CSV table of C-alpha atoms in Angstrom, one decimal:
chain,number,residue,atom,x,y,z
A,30,UNK,CA,-8.7,0.6,5.4
A,31,UNK,CA,-6.1,0.3,8.1
A,32,UNK,CA,-4.0,-2.9,7.9
A,33,UNK,CA,-5.5,-3.9,4.6
A,34,UNK,CA,-3.6,-6.7,2.8
A,35,UNK,CA,-4.9,-6.8,-0.8
A,36,UNK,CA,-3.2,-10.0,-1.6
A,37,UNK,CA,-4.8,-12.0,1.2
A,38,UNK,CA,-8.3,-11.7,-0.3
A,39,UNK,CA,-9.8,-13.6,-3.2
A,40,UNK,CA,-12.1,-11.8,-5.7
A,41,UNK,CA,-15.4,-12.3,-3.9
A,42,UNK,CA,-13.7,-11.3,-0.7
A,43,UNK,CA,-12.5,-8.0,-2.2
A,44,UNK,CA,-16.0,-7.4,-3.6
A,45,UNK,CA,-17.6,-7.9,-0.2
A,46,UNK,CA,-15.3,-5.3,1.4
A,47,UNK,CA,-16.4,-2.8,-1.2
A,48,UNK,CA,-20.1,-3.6,-0.7
A,49,UNK,CA,-19.7,-3.2,3.0
A,50,UNK,CA,-17.9,0.2,2.3
A,51,UNK,CA,-14.9,-1.0,4.2
A,52,UNK,CA,-12.8,0.1,1.2
A,53,UNK,CA,-13.4,2.3,-1.7
A,54,UNK,CA,-13.1,1.1,-5.4
A,55,UNK,CA,-10.4,3.6,-6.1
A,56,UNK,CA,-8.4,2.5,-3.1
A,57,UNK,CA,-8.7,-1.2,-4.3
A,58,UNK,CA,-7.6,-0.2,-7.8
A,59,UNK,CA,-4.6,1.7,-6.4
A,60,UNK,CA,-3.5,-1.4,-4.5
A,61,UNK,CA,-3.6,-3.5,-7.6
A,62,UNK,CA,-1.7,-0.9,-9.7
A,63,UNK,CA,1.0,-0.6,-7.0
A,64,UNK,CA,1.5,-4.4,-6.9
A,65,UNK,CA,1.5,-4.7,-10.7
A,66,UNK,CA,4.1,-2.0,-11.0
A,67,UNK,CA,6.2,-3.7,-8.2
A,68,UNK,CA,6.1,-7.3,-9.6
A,69,UNK,CA,5.7,-6.9,-13.4
A,70,UNK,CA,9.3,-5.9,-14.1
A,71,UNK,CA,10.4,-9.3,-12.8
A,72,UNK,CA,7.6,-11.4,-14.2
A,73,UNK,CA,6.6,-9.7,-17.5
A,74,UNK,CA,3.0,-10.8,-17.1
A,75,UNK,CA,1.2,-7.6,-18.0
A,76,UNK,CA,1.9,-6.2,-21.5
A,77,UNK,CA,-0.8,-3.5,-21.8
A,78,UNK,CA,-2.2,-1.3,-19.0
A,79,UNK,CA,-5.6,0.3,-18.7
A,80,UNK,CA,-5.0,2.2,-15.5
A,81,UNK,CA,-6.6,5.6,-16.5
A,82,UNK,CA,-9.7,3.9,-18.0
A,83,UNK,CA,-10.1,1.8,-14.9
A,84,UNK,CA,-9.8,4.8,-12.7
A,85,UNK,CA,-12.6,6.6,-14.6
A,86,UNK,CA,-14.8,3.5,-14.5
A,87,UNK,CA,-14.2,3.1,-10.7
A,88,UNK,CA,-15.9,6.5,-10.2
A,89,UNK,CA,-19.3,5.4,-11.7
A,90,UNK,CA,-19.3,1.7,-10.9
A,91,UNK,CA,-22.4,-0.2,-9.9
A,92,UNK,CA,-21.4,-1.8,-6.6
A,93,UNK,CA,-24.1,-4.5,-6.8
A,94,UNK,CA,-22.1,-6.8,-9.2
A,95,UNK,CA,-20.7,-10.1,-8.0
A,96,UNK,CA,-17.1,-8.9,-8.5
A,97,UNK,CA,-17.8,-5.2,-8.0
A,98,UNK,CA,-14.5,-3.2,-8.1
A,99,UNK,CA,-12.3,-6.3,-8.3
A,100,UNK,CA,-9.2,-5.6,-10.4
A,101,UNK,CA,-8.9,-8.1,-13.2
A,102,UNK,CA,-6.6,-8.7,-16.2
A,103,UNK,CA,-7.7,-9.8,-19.7
A,104,UNK,CA,-5.8,-12.1,-22.0
A,105,UNK,CA,-4.2,-10.5,-25.1
A,106,UNK,CA,-6.3,-12.6,-27.5
A,107,UNK,CA,-10.1,-12.9,-28.1
A,108,UNK,CA,-10.9,-10.8,-25.0
A,109,UNK,CA,-11.2,-7.5,-26.8
A,110,UNK,CA,-12.1,-4.1,-25.4
A,111,UNK,CA,-13.3,-1.6,-28.0
A,112,UNK,CA,-10.6,0.9,-29.0
A,113,UNK,CA,-7.8,-0.9,-27.1
A,114,UNK,CA,-4.8,-2.8,-28.5
A,115,UNK,CA,-5.2,-6.5,-28.9
A,116,UNK,CA,-2.0,-7.9,-30.4
A,117,UNK,CA,-2.5,-11.7,-29.9
A,118,UNK,CA,1.2,-11.7,-28.8
A,119,UNK,CA,2.4,-10.8,-32.3
A,120,UNK,CA,4.2,-7.8,-33.9
A,121,UNK,CA,1.9,-8.1,-36.9
A,122,UNK,CA,-0.9,-6.7,-34.7
A,123,UNK,CA,1.2,-4.0,-32.9
A,124,UNK,CA,-1.0,-1.2,-34.3
A,125,UNK,CA,-4.3,-3.0,-34.3
A,126,UNK,CA,-7.2,-1.9,-32.1
A,127,UNK,CA,-10.3,-3.8,-31.3
A,128,UNK,CA,-13.4,-2.6,-33.2
A,129,UNK,CA,-15.8,-3.7,-30.5
A,130,UNK,CA,-16.0,-5.5,-27.1
A,131,UNK,CA,-16.0,-9.2,-27.2
A,132,UNK,CA,-19.1,-10.9,-25.7
A,133,UNK,CA,-16.9,-12.4,-23.0
A,134,UNK,CA,-15.8,-8.9,-22.0
A,135,UNK,CA,-19.4,-7.6,-22.0
A,136,UNK,CA,-20.5,-10.4,-19.7
A,137,UNK,CA,-17.5,-10.0,-17.3
A,138,UNK,CA,-18.0,-6.3,-17.2
A,139,UNK,CA,-21.6,-6.9,-15.9
A,140,UNK,CA,-20.0,-8.4,-12.8
A,141,UNK,CA,-18.5,-5.1,-11.9
A,142,UNK,CA,-14.9,-6.2,-12.4
A,143,UNK,CA,-12.4,-3.5,-13.3
A,144,UNK,CA,-10.1,-4.3,-16.3
A,145,UNK,CA,-6.6,-3.0,-15.5
A,146,UNK,CA,-4.6,-4.5,-18.4
A,147,UNK,CA,-3.8,-7.4,-20.7
A,148,UNK,CA,-1.6,-10.4,-20.0
A,149,UNK,CA,1.3,-11.8,-22.1
A,150,UNK,CA,0.7,-14.9,-24.3
A,151,UNK,CA,2.7,-16.9,-26.8
A,152,UNK,CA,2.2,-15.7,-30.4
A,153,UNK,CA,-1.5,-16.4,-31.3
A,154,UNK,CA,-1.8,-18.6,-28.1
A,155,UNK,CA,-0.1,-21.5,-29.9
A,156,UNK,CA,2.2,-22.8,-27.3
A,157,UNK,CA,2.1,-24.3,-23.8
A,158,UNK,CA,4.8,-21.8,-22.7
A,159,UNK,CA,4.7,-18.0,-22.8
A,160,UNK,CA,7.8,-16.8,-24.6
A,161,UNK,CA,6.7,-14.6,-27.5
A,162,UNK,CA,9.4,-12.9,-29.5
A,163,UNK,CA,7.5,-9.6,-29.5
A,164,UNK,CA,7.1,-9.2,-25.7
A,165,UNK,CA,9.6,-11.6,-24.3
A,166,UNK,CA,9.1,-14.4,-21.8
A,167,UNK,CA,6.8,-14.4,-18.8
A,168,UNK,CA,8.4,-15.9,-15.7
A,169,UNK,CA,6.9,-18.2,-13.0
A,170,UNK,CA,6.4,-16.5,-9.6
A,171,UNK,CA,7.5,-19.7,-7.9
A,172,UNK,CA,10.9,-19.7,-9.7
A,173,UNK,CA,11.8,-17.0,-12.2
A,174,UNK,CA,14.0,-19.4,-14.2
A,175,UNK,CA,10.9,-21.4,-15.1
A,176,UNK,CA,7.9,-20.9,-17.4
A,177,UNK,CA,4.4,-20.2,-16.0
A,178,UNK,CA,3.1,-22.3,-18.9
A,179,UNK,CA,0.8,-21.2,-21.7
A,180,UNK,CA,-0.9,-20.0,-23.4
A,181,UNK,CA,-2.5,-18.1,-20.5
A,182,UNK,CA,0.9,-17.8,-18.9
A,183,UNK,CA,0.7,-14.1,-18.2
A,184,UNK,CA,-2.7,-14.5,-16.6
A,185,UNK,CA,-1.3,-17.3,-14.3
A,186,UNK,CA,1.8,-15.4,-13.3
A,187,UNK,CA,-0.3,-12.3,-12.5
A,188,UNK,CA,-2.8,-14.2,-10.3
A,189,UNK,CA,-0.1,-16.4,-8.6
A,190,UNK,CA,2.0,-13.3,-7.8
A,191,UNK,CA,-0.9,-11.4,-6.2
A,192,UNK,CA,-1.3,-8.7,-8.9
A,193,UNK,CA,-5.0,-9.6,-9.3
A,194,UNK,CA,-7.2,-12.4,-7.7
A,195,UNK,CA,-8.7,-13.4,-11.1
A,196,UNK,CA,-7.6,-13.1,-14.7
A,197,UNK,CA,-9.2,-13.9,-18.1
A,198,UNK,CA,-7.9,-17.0,-19.7
A,199,UNK,CA,-8.9,-19.4,-22.5
A,200,UNK,CA,-8.2,-23.0,-23.3
A,201,UNK,CA,-7.8,-24.7,-26.7
A,202,UNK,CA,-5.5,-27.6,-25.7
A,203,UNK,CA,-4.8,-27.0,-22.1
A,204,UNK,CA,-4.2,-23.2,-21.9
A,205,UNK,CA,-6.0,-22.7,-18.7
A,206,UNK,CA,-5.1,-26.0,-17.0
A,207,UNK,CA,-1.3,-26.1,-17.9
A,208,UNK,CA,-0.5,-22.6,-16.5
A,209,UNK,CA,-2.8,-23.3,-13.6
A,210,UNK,CA,-0.8,-26.4,-12.8
A,211,UNK,CA,2.5,-24.7,-13.3
A,212,UNK,CA,1.6,-21.7,-11.0
A,213,UNK,CA,-0.3,-23.5,-8.3
A,214,UNK,CA,-3.8,-22.2,-9.2
A,215,UNK,CA,-7.3,-23.5,-9.7
A,216,UNK,CA,-8.2,-23.6,-13.4
A,217,UNK,CA,-11.4,-24.9,-15.0
A,218,UNK,CA,-12.0,-25.4,-18.7
A,219,UNK,CA,-15.8,-25.3,-19.1
A,220,UNK,CA,-18.0,-27.5,-21.3
A,221,UNK,CA,-18.0,-26.5,-25.0
A,222,UNK,CA,-20.6,-23.8,-25.6
A,223,UNK,CA,-20.8,-22.8,-21.9
A,224,UNK,CA,-19.2,-19.3,-22.3
A,225,UNK,CA,-19.5,-16.8,-25.1
A,226,UNK,CA,-17.3,-16.7,-28.2
A,227,UNK,CA,-18.8,-13.8,-30.2
A,228,UNK,CA,-19.4,-11.4,-31.7
A,229,UNK,CA,-16.6,-11.9,-34.2
A,230,UNK,CA,-16.7,-15.7,-34.1
A,231,UNK,CA,-19.3,-18.5,-33.8
A,232,UNK,CA,-16.6,-21.1,-32.8
A,233,UNK,CA,-13.0,-21.0,-31.8
A,234,UNK,CA,-10.6,-23.8,-33.0
A,235,UNK,CA,-13.6,-25.8,-34.2
A,236,UNK,CA,-15.1,-25.7,-30.7
A,237,UNK,CA,-11.9,-26.8,-28.9
A,238,UNK,CA,-11.2,-23.4,-27.4
A,239,UNK,CA,-13.3,-21.7,-24.7
A,240,UNK,CA,-12.9,-18.7,-22.4
A,241,UNK,CA,-13.0,-18.6,-18.6
A,242,UNK,CA,-10.6,-17.4,-15.8
A,243,UNK,CA,-7.7,-18.5,-13.6
A,244,UNK,CA,-8.1,-18.0,-9.9
A,245,UNK,CA,-6.6,-18.7,-6.5
A,246,UNK,CA,-9.9,-20.0,-5.0
A,247,UNK,CA,-12.5,-22.4,-6.4
A,248,UNK,CA,-15.3,-20.1,-5.4
A,249,UNK,CA,-14.1,-17.3,-7.7
A,250,UNK,CA,-14.1,-19.6,-10.6
A,251,UNK,CA,-17.6,-20.9,-9.8
A,252,UNK,CA,-19.1,-17.5,-9.3
A,253,UNK,CA,-17.6,-16.2,-12.5
A,254,UNK,CA,-19.0,-19.2,-14.5
A,255,UNK,CA,-22.4,-18.4,-13.0
A,256,UNK,CA,-22.1,-14.9,-14.4
A,257,UNK,CA,-20.8,-15.5,-17.9
A,258,UNK,CA,-22.7,-18.7,-18.8
A,259,UNK,CA,-25.1,-17.5,-21.5
A,260,UNK,CA,-27.1,-18.7,-24.5
A,261,UNK,CA,-25.3,-17.1,-27.4
A,262,UNK,CA,-27.8,-17.5,-30.3
A,263,UNK,CA,-25.2,-17.3,-33.1
A,264,UNK,CA,-22.7,-19.6,-31.5
A,265,UNK,CA,-22.0,-22.9,-33.2
A,266,UNK,CA,-22.2,-24.9,-30.0
A,267,UNK,CA,-24.5,-24.6,-26.9
A,268,UNK,CA,-23.9,-26.4,-23.6
A,269,UNK,CA,-26.9,-27.8,-21.8
A,270,UNK,CA,-28.1,-25.0,-19.4
A,271,UNK,CA,-27.3,-25.6,-15.8
A,272,UNK,CA,-30.4,-24.8,-13.8
A,273,UNK,CA,-28.7,-24.2,-10.5
A,274,UNK,CA,-25.8,-22.1,-9.3
A,275,UNK,CA,-22.2,-23.4,-9.6
A,276,UNK,CA,-21.3,-21.4,-6.5
A,277,UNK,CA,-24.1,-22.9,-4.5
A,278,UNK,CA,-23.1,-26.4,-5.7
A,279,UNK,CA,-19.6,-25.7,-4.4
A,280,UNK,CA,-20.9,-24.6,-1.0
A,281,UNK,CA,-23.1,-27.7,-0.6
A,282,UNK,CA,-20.5,-30.2,-1.6
A,283,UNK,CA,-19.3,-31.7,1.6
A,284,UNK,CA,-21.2,-35.0,1.7
A,285,UNK,CA,-21.1,-36.1,-2.0
A,286,UNK,CA,-19.3,-39.5,-2.7
A,287,UNK,CA,-18.1,-40.3,-6.2
A,288,UNK,CA,-16.7,-43.1,-8.4
A,289,UNK,CA,-13.4,-41.9,-9.8
A,290,UNK,CA,-11.2,-43.5,-12.5
A,291,UNK,CA,-7.5,-42.6,-12.5
A,292,UNK,CA,-4.4,-43.1,-14.6
A,293,UNK,CA,-1.0,-41.6,-14.7
A,294,UNK,CA,0.0,-43.3,-17.9
A,295,UNK,CA,0.6,-40.9,-20.8
A,296,UNK,CA,-1.9,-41.4,-23.6
A,297,UNK,CA,1.1,-41.1,-26.0
A,298,UNK,CA,3.0,-43.9,-24.2
A,299,UNK,CA,5.7,-41.4,-23.3
A,300,UNK,CA,7.4,-40.7,-20.0
A,301,UNK,CA,5.6,-39.2,-17.0
A,302,UNK,CA,7.8,-37.5,-14.4
A,303,UNK,CA,7.8,-39.2,-11.0
A,304,UNK,CA,6.6,-36.0,-9.3
A,305,UNK,CA,3.5,-36.0,-11.5
A,306,UNK,CA,2.8,-39.6,-10.7
A,307,UNK,CA,3.3,-38.8,-7.0
A,308,UNK,CA,0.7,-36.0,-7.2
A,309,UNK,CA,-1.9,-38.4,-8.6
A,310,UNK,CA,-1.2,-41.2,-6.1
A,311,UNK,CA,-1.3,-38.7,-3.2
A,312,UNK,CA,-4.7,-37.5,-4.6
A,313,UNK,CA,-6.0,-41.1,-4.9
A,314,UNK,CA,-5.1,-41.9,-1.3
A,315,UNK,CA,-6.9,-38.7,-0.1
A,316,UNK,CA,-10.0,-39.5,-2.2
A,317,UNK,CA,-10.1,-43.0,-0.7
A,318,UNK,CA,-9.8,-41.7,2.8
A,319,UNK,CA,-12.7,-39.3,2.1
A,320,UNK,CA,-14.9,-42.3,1.1
A,321,UNK,CA,-14.8,-42.0,-2.7
A,322,UNK,CA,-14.5,-45.2,-4.8
A,323,UNK,CA,-11.3,-44.9,-6.9
A,324,UNK,CA,-10.4,-47.3,-9.7
A,325,UNK,CA,-7.2,-47.4,-11.8
A,326,UNK,CA,-8.2,-47.5,-15.5
A,327,UNK,CA,-7.3,-45.5,-18.6
A,328,UNK,CA,-9.8,-43.6,-20.7
A,329,UNK,CA,-11.2,-45.6,-23.6
A,330,UNK,CA,-9.6,-43.6,-26.3
A,331,UNK,CA,-6.6,-43.9,-28.6
A,332,UNK,CA,-4.1,-41.4,-27.4
A,333,UNK,CA,-2.1,-41.4,-30.6
A,334,UNK,CA,-5.2,-40.7,-32.7
A,335,UNK,CA,-6.3,-37.9,-30.3
A,336,UNK,CA,-2.8,-36.2,-30.6
A,337,UNK,CA,-2.8,-36.6,-34.4
A,338,UNK,CA,-6.3,-35.2,-34.7
A,339,UNK,CA,-5.5,-32.3,-32.4
A,340,UNK,CA,-2.4,-31.4,-34.4
A,341,UNK,CA,-4.3,-31.6,-37.7
A,342,UNK,CA,-6.8,-29.0,-36.4
A,343,UNK,CA,-3.9,-27.0,-35.0
A,344,UNK,CA,-2.0,-26.8,-38.3
A,345,UNK,CA,-5.2,-26.0,-40.2
A,346,UNK,CA,-6.3,-23.3,-37.7
A,347,UNK,CA,-2.9,-21.6,-37.9
A,348,UNK,CA,-3.1,-21.4,-41.7
A,349,UNK,CA,-6.7,-20.2,-41.5
A,350,UNK,CA,-5.7,-17.5,-39.0
A,351,UNK,CA,-2.9,-16.2,-41.2
A,352,UNK,CA,-5.6,-15.6,-43.9
A,353,UNK,CA,-7.9,-13.9,-41.4
A,354,UNK,CA,-5.0,-11.6,-40.3
A,355,UNK,CA,-4.6,-10.6,-43.9
A,356,UNK,CA,-8.2,-9.6,-44.1
A,357,UNK,CA,-7.9,-7.7,-40.8
A,358,UNK,CA,-4.7,-5.7,-41.7
A,359,UNK,CA,-5.5,-5.3,-45.4
A,360,UNK,CA,-2.3,-6.8,-46.8
A,361,UNK,CA,-0.4,-10.1,-47.3
A,362,UNK,CA,1.3,-11.6,-44.2
A,363,UNK,CA,5.0,-12.1,-44.9
A,364,UNK,CA,7.3,-14.6,-43.3
A,365,UNK,CA,9.0,-12.0,-41.1
A,366,UNK,CA,5.7,-10.7,-39.8
A,367,UNK,CA,5.4,-13.7,-37.5
A,368,UNK,CA,7.6,-16.0,-35.6
A,369,UNK,CA,9.4,-18.7,-37.6
A,370,UNK,CA,7.5,-21.6,-35.9
A,371,UNK,CA,4.2,-19.8,-36.6
A,372,UNK,CA,5.1,-19.4,-40.3
A,373,UNK,CA,6.0,-23.1,-40.6
A,374,UNK,CA,2.8,-24.2,-38.9
A,375,UNK,CA,1.0,-22.1,-41.4
A,376,UNK,CA,2.8,-23.8,-44.3
A,377,UNK,CA,2.0,-27.2,-42.9
A,378,UNK,CA,-1.6,-26.2,-42.5
A,379,UNK,CA,-1.7,-25.3,-46.2
A,380,UNK,CA,-0.4,-28.7,-47.1
A,381,UNK,CA,-3.1,-30.4,-44.9
A,382,UNK,CA,-5.9,-31.7,-47.0
A,383,UNK,CA,-9.7,-31.2,-46.4
A,384,UNK,CA,-9.9,-35.0,-46.1
A,385,UNK,CA,-7.4,-35.1,-43.3
A,386,UNK,CA,-9.2,-32.2,-41.5
A,387,UNK,CA,-12.6,-33.9,-41.8
A,388,UNK,CA,-11.2,-37.2,-40.6
A,389,UNK,CA,-9.6,-35.5,-37.6
A,390,UNK,CA,-13.0,-34.1,-36.6
A,391,UNK,CA,-14.5,-37.5,-36.9
A,392,UNK,CA,-11.9,-38.7,-34.3
A,393,UNK,CA,-13.2,-36.0,-31.9
A,394,UNK,CA,-16.7,-37.3,-32.2
A,395,UNK,CA,-15.6,-40.9,-31.6
A,396,UNK,CA,-13.7,-39.9,-28.5
A,397,UNK,CA,-16.7,-37.8,-27.3
A,398,UNK,CA,-19.0,-40.8,-27.6
A,399,UNK,CA,-16.6,-43.1,-25.8
A,400,UNK,CA,-16.1,-40.7,-23.0
A,401,UNK,CA,-19.9,-40.2,-22.5
A,402,UNK,CA,-20.3,-43.9,-22.1
A,403,UNK,CA,-17.2,-44.0,-19.8
A,404,UNK,CA,-18.9,-41.4,-17.5
A,405,UNK,CA,-22.0,-43.5,-17.2
A,406,UNK,CA,-19.8,-45.5,-14.8
A,407,UNK,CA,-17.2,-43.0,-13.6
A,408,UNK,CA,-18.1,-39.5,-12.3
A,409,UNK,CA,-14.5,-38.3,-12.9
A,410,UNK,CA,-11.3,-39.2,-14.8
A,411,UNK,CA,-8.2,-38.2,-12.8
A,412,UNK,CA,-4.8,-37.8,-14.4
A,413,UNK,CA,-1.8,-35.6,-13.9
A,414,UNK,CA,-2.4,-32.2,-15.5
A,415,UNK,CA,1.0,-32.2,-17.1
A,416,UNK,CA,3.6,-35.0,-17.6
A,417,UNK,CA,6.4,-32.9,-16.2
A,418,UNK,CA,6.8,-30.0,-13.7
A,419,UNK,CA,7.4,-26.5,-15.2
A,420,UNK,CA,10.3,-26.4,-17.7
A,421,UNK,CA,12.9,-23.7,-17.7
A,422,UNK,CA,12.6,-20.7,-19.9
A,423,UNK,CA,13.9,-21.6,-23.3
A,424,UNK,CA,14.0,-25.3,-22.6
A,425,UNK,CA,11.4,-26.2,-25.2
A,426,UNK,CA,12.8,-24.1,-28.0
A,427,UNK,CA,13.4,-26.0,-31.3
A,428,UNK,CA,17.0,-27.3,-31.7
A,429,UNK,CA,19.4,-25.5,-34.0
A,430,UNK,CA,19.1,-28.1,-36.7
A,431,UNK,CA,15.3,-27.9,-36.5
A,432,UNK,CA,15.4,-24.1,-36.7
A,433,UNK,CA,17.7,-24.3,-39.7
A,434,UNK,CA,15.4,-26.7,-41.6
A,435,UNK,CA,12.4,-24.6,-40.8
A,436,UNK,CA,14.1,-21.4,-42.0
A,437,UNK,CA,15.2,-23.0,-45.4
A,438,UNK,CA,11.9,-24.6,-46.1
A,439,UNK,CA,10.0,-21.6,-44.8
A,440,UNK,CA,11.7,-19.3,-47.3
A,441,UNK,CA,10.9,-21.8,-50.0
A,442,UNK,CA,7.3,-22.2,-48.9
A,443,UNK,CA,7.8,-26.0,-48.7
A,444,UNK,CA,5.2,-26.9,-46.1
A,445,UNK,CA,4.5,-30.2,-47.8
A,446,UNK,CA,8.2,-31.2,-47.6
A,447,UNK,CA,8.3,-30.3,-43.9
A,448,UNK,CA,5.2,-32.4,-43.4
A,449,UNK,CA,6.6,-35.4,-45.3
A,450,UNK,CA,9.9,-35.4,-43.3
A,451,UNK,CA,8.0,-34.8,-40.1
A,452,UNK,CA,10.1,-32.0,-38.5
A,453,UNK,CA,7.1,-29.8,-37.5
A,454,UNK,CA,5.2,-32.8,-36.1
A,455,UNK,CA,8.3,-33.8,-34.2
A,456,UNK,CA,8.6,-30.4,-32.6
A,457,UNK,CA,4.9,-30.2,-31.8
A,458,UNK,CA,4.8,-33.8,-30.4
A,459,UNK,CA,7.9,-33.1,-28.3
A,460,UNK,CA,5.8,-30.3,-26.7
A,461,UNK,CA,2.7,-32.5,-26.4
A,462,UNK,CA,4.9,-35.1,-24.5
A,463,UNK,CA,5.1,-32.6,-21.7
A,464,UNK,CA,1.3,-32.0,-21.7
A,465,UNK,CA,-0.4,-35.1,-23.2
A,466,UNK,CA,-3.3,-35.2,-20.8
A,467,UNK,CA,-5.2,-31.9,-21.5
A,468,UNK,CA,-6.1,-32.1,-25.2
A,469,UNK,CA,-8.8,-34.8,-24.8
A,470,UNK,CA,-11.2,-32.6,-23.0
A,471,UNK,CA,-10.9,-29.9,-25.7
A,472,UNK,CA,-11.7,-32.3,-28.5
A,473,UNK,CA,-14.6,-34.0,-26.7
A,474,UNK,CA,-16.0,-30.7,-25.3
A,475,UNK,CA,-15.9,-32.0,-21.7
A,476,UNK,CA,-15.2,-29.8,-18.7
A,477,UNK,CA,-11.9,-30.3,-16.9
A,478,UNK,CA,-10.1,-28.7,-13.9
A,479,UNK,CA,-6.6,-28.6,-12.6
A,480,UNK,CA,-6.1,-28.6,-8.8
A,481,UNK,CA,-2.9,-27.5,-7.1
A,482,UNK,CA,-2.1,-30.6,-5.1
A,483,UNK,CA,1.7,-31.1,-5.1
A,484,UNK,CA,5.0,-29.3,-4.9
A,485,UNK,CA,8.0,-30.9,-6.5
A,486,UNK,CA,11.3,-31.3,-4.6
A,487,UNK,CA,12.4,-28.1,-6.3
A,488,UNK,CA,9.4,-26.2,-4.9
A,489,UNK,CA,7.5,-26.0,-8.2
A,490,UNK,CA,3.8,-26.6,-8.4
A,491,UNK,CA,2.4,-29.8,-9.9
A,492,UNK,CA,-1.3,-30.1,-10.7
A,493,UNK,CA,-3.8,-33.0,-11.0
A,494,UNK,CA,-6.6,-32.9,-13.5
A,495,UNK,CA,-10.2,-34.1,-13.2
A,496,UNK,CA,-12.5,-34.5,-16.2
A,497,UNK,CA,-16.3,-34.9,-16.0
A,498,UNK,CA,-19.1,-35.6,-18.5
A,499,UNK,CA,-20.2,-32.7,-20.7
A,500,UNK,CA,-22.4,-30.3,-18.9
A,501,UNK,CA,-21.2,-31.5,-15.4
A,502,UNK,CA,-19.1,-28.6,-14.1
A,503,UNK,CA,-21.3,-28.8,-11.0
A,504,UNK,CA,-19.7,-32.2,-10.2
A,505,UNK,CA,-16.2,-30.7,-10.7
A,506,UNK,CA,-17.0,-27.8,-8.4
A,507,UNK,CA,-18.5,-30.1,-5.8
A,508,UNK,CA,-15.4,-32.2,-5.7
A,509,UNK,CA,-13.1,-29.2,-5.8
A,510,UNK,CA,-14.9,-27.8,-2.8
A,511,UNK,CA,-14.0,-30.9,-0.9
A,512,UNK,CA,-10.4,-31.0,-2.0
A,513,UNK,CA,-9.8,-27.3,-1.3
A,514,UNK,CA,-10.3,-28.0,2.4
A,515,UNK,CA,-7.6,-30.7,2.5
A,516,UNK,CA,-4.1,-30.4,3.7
A,517,UNK,CA,-2.8,-31.3,0.2
A,518,UNK,CA,-4.1,-28.2,-1.4
A,519,UNK,CA,-0.9,-26.1,-2.1
A,520,UNK,CA,-1.2,-22.7,-0.5
A,521,UNK,CA,-0.4,-19.9,-2.9
A,522,UNK,CA,1.3,-18.1,0.0
A,523,UNK,CA,4.2,-20.4,-0.3
A,524,UNK,CA,5.5,-18.7,-3.5
A,525,UNK,CA,8.1,-15.9,-3.0
A,526,UNK,CA,5.7,-13.2,-4.2
A,527,UNK,CA,3.3,-13.8,-1.3
A,528,UNK,CA,3.4,-13.1,2.4
A,529,UNK,CA,2.7,-16.0,4.7
A,530,UNK,CA,-0.9,-15.1,5.3
A,531,UNK,CA,-4.1,-17.0,4.6
A,532,UNK,CA,-6.4,-16.0,1.8
A,533,UNK,CA,-9.5,-14.3,3.3
A,534,UNK,CA,-12.8,-15.3,1.9
A,535,UNK,CA,-15.0,-12.6,3.5
């Protein structure tokens, strides 16, 4: 196709070109591979490549799928392809290969997307930055000295640099929305139970974690959610089925008016950077000019209890995951098999009681009830996505004294001591201070989206987050459709990896 600019199209736009036979699937795939090979040495976003398999699949592809022939990357955790490596960002899995396709992969494959590789993640997707010891850090396309966020950091960097228009992602505490905000993308965490988790699991992180995608356009996210929303009979949670089309709701969104609550106060009572506040205030002014009713009020939940209950689950899940790994690899996991922080989190999880875990889940339910009542009055809750712009690579590493304490107590297996003196909680909470707004939706099961609505004075993206009641992704897409047309929507073309061209939505 003469003059074809792969990067200027979103996923649906590329699929439309293929369906019209304006470009062949193998030509599209070749463009994606070329750009990955060009950009990845700088970004370290893609850690496994499936080029030959994708080339074979392109020859026999059904071109009727929603994303027919669209190159796509999968996340290196939970999104397994049978026979391919899935390391979860850890050297302990360096030789492990998936026994079967995940249900997420099965559903996405039905759309006609071509899987070209896997993206980098922090070890076991545990951090809001992507700096695993095994693969090295992924860098932000807007500024290579900064992180793209995590845990879907490789996915975000790949989409934001133009390697692919969409990439698989998942979110257990903000892992779609944080990298979406840091890389100037649209990212939606669906309602608990909306997308598949099987066949290996019936729940992920007690229902806090869920899979979807990161994208440059809202319509790609809506179309994919239409395709992968299924009733999975063995799943622990099921979202109320949506009878319409999320994509259609997006396209019919122009006249809707909403009541929106907003706050830029951290639920932890900690600092919020002025750029993140500015992003919210800018959004509030726009919403009011569009005729929406906007009210400043905080969510009716205890932010400290939410953070504590999230961390209790987090510690317990890490410890449980270490046991699961031992079953998968057929031997005991040793301290040097995983990163030091992971090992310490495991020890603290072992020192966490069943009572503490049960009480933490009760806090989730209390918060969910409070937010359901809240959304009887307010259609959305608007906050910054993160409390700070993207940090620099290495900025959130534990201090030397913290590392020394972890190493000594880790060797001695003294998770209880670490818990009593609060070092691990301190490290974890220092990270949560950067991202205190995203965990609530994971615990309550609500859908939430990040919207690219601001650039800092340093030229780094800053996102704003909207939450809606459970099952109401349609409202989020409706509002996102309005916002995407505004002058405040940050064009992805402004980052150094993009040419100054508009995205074409054919």
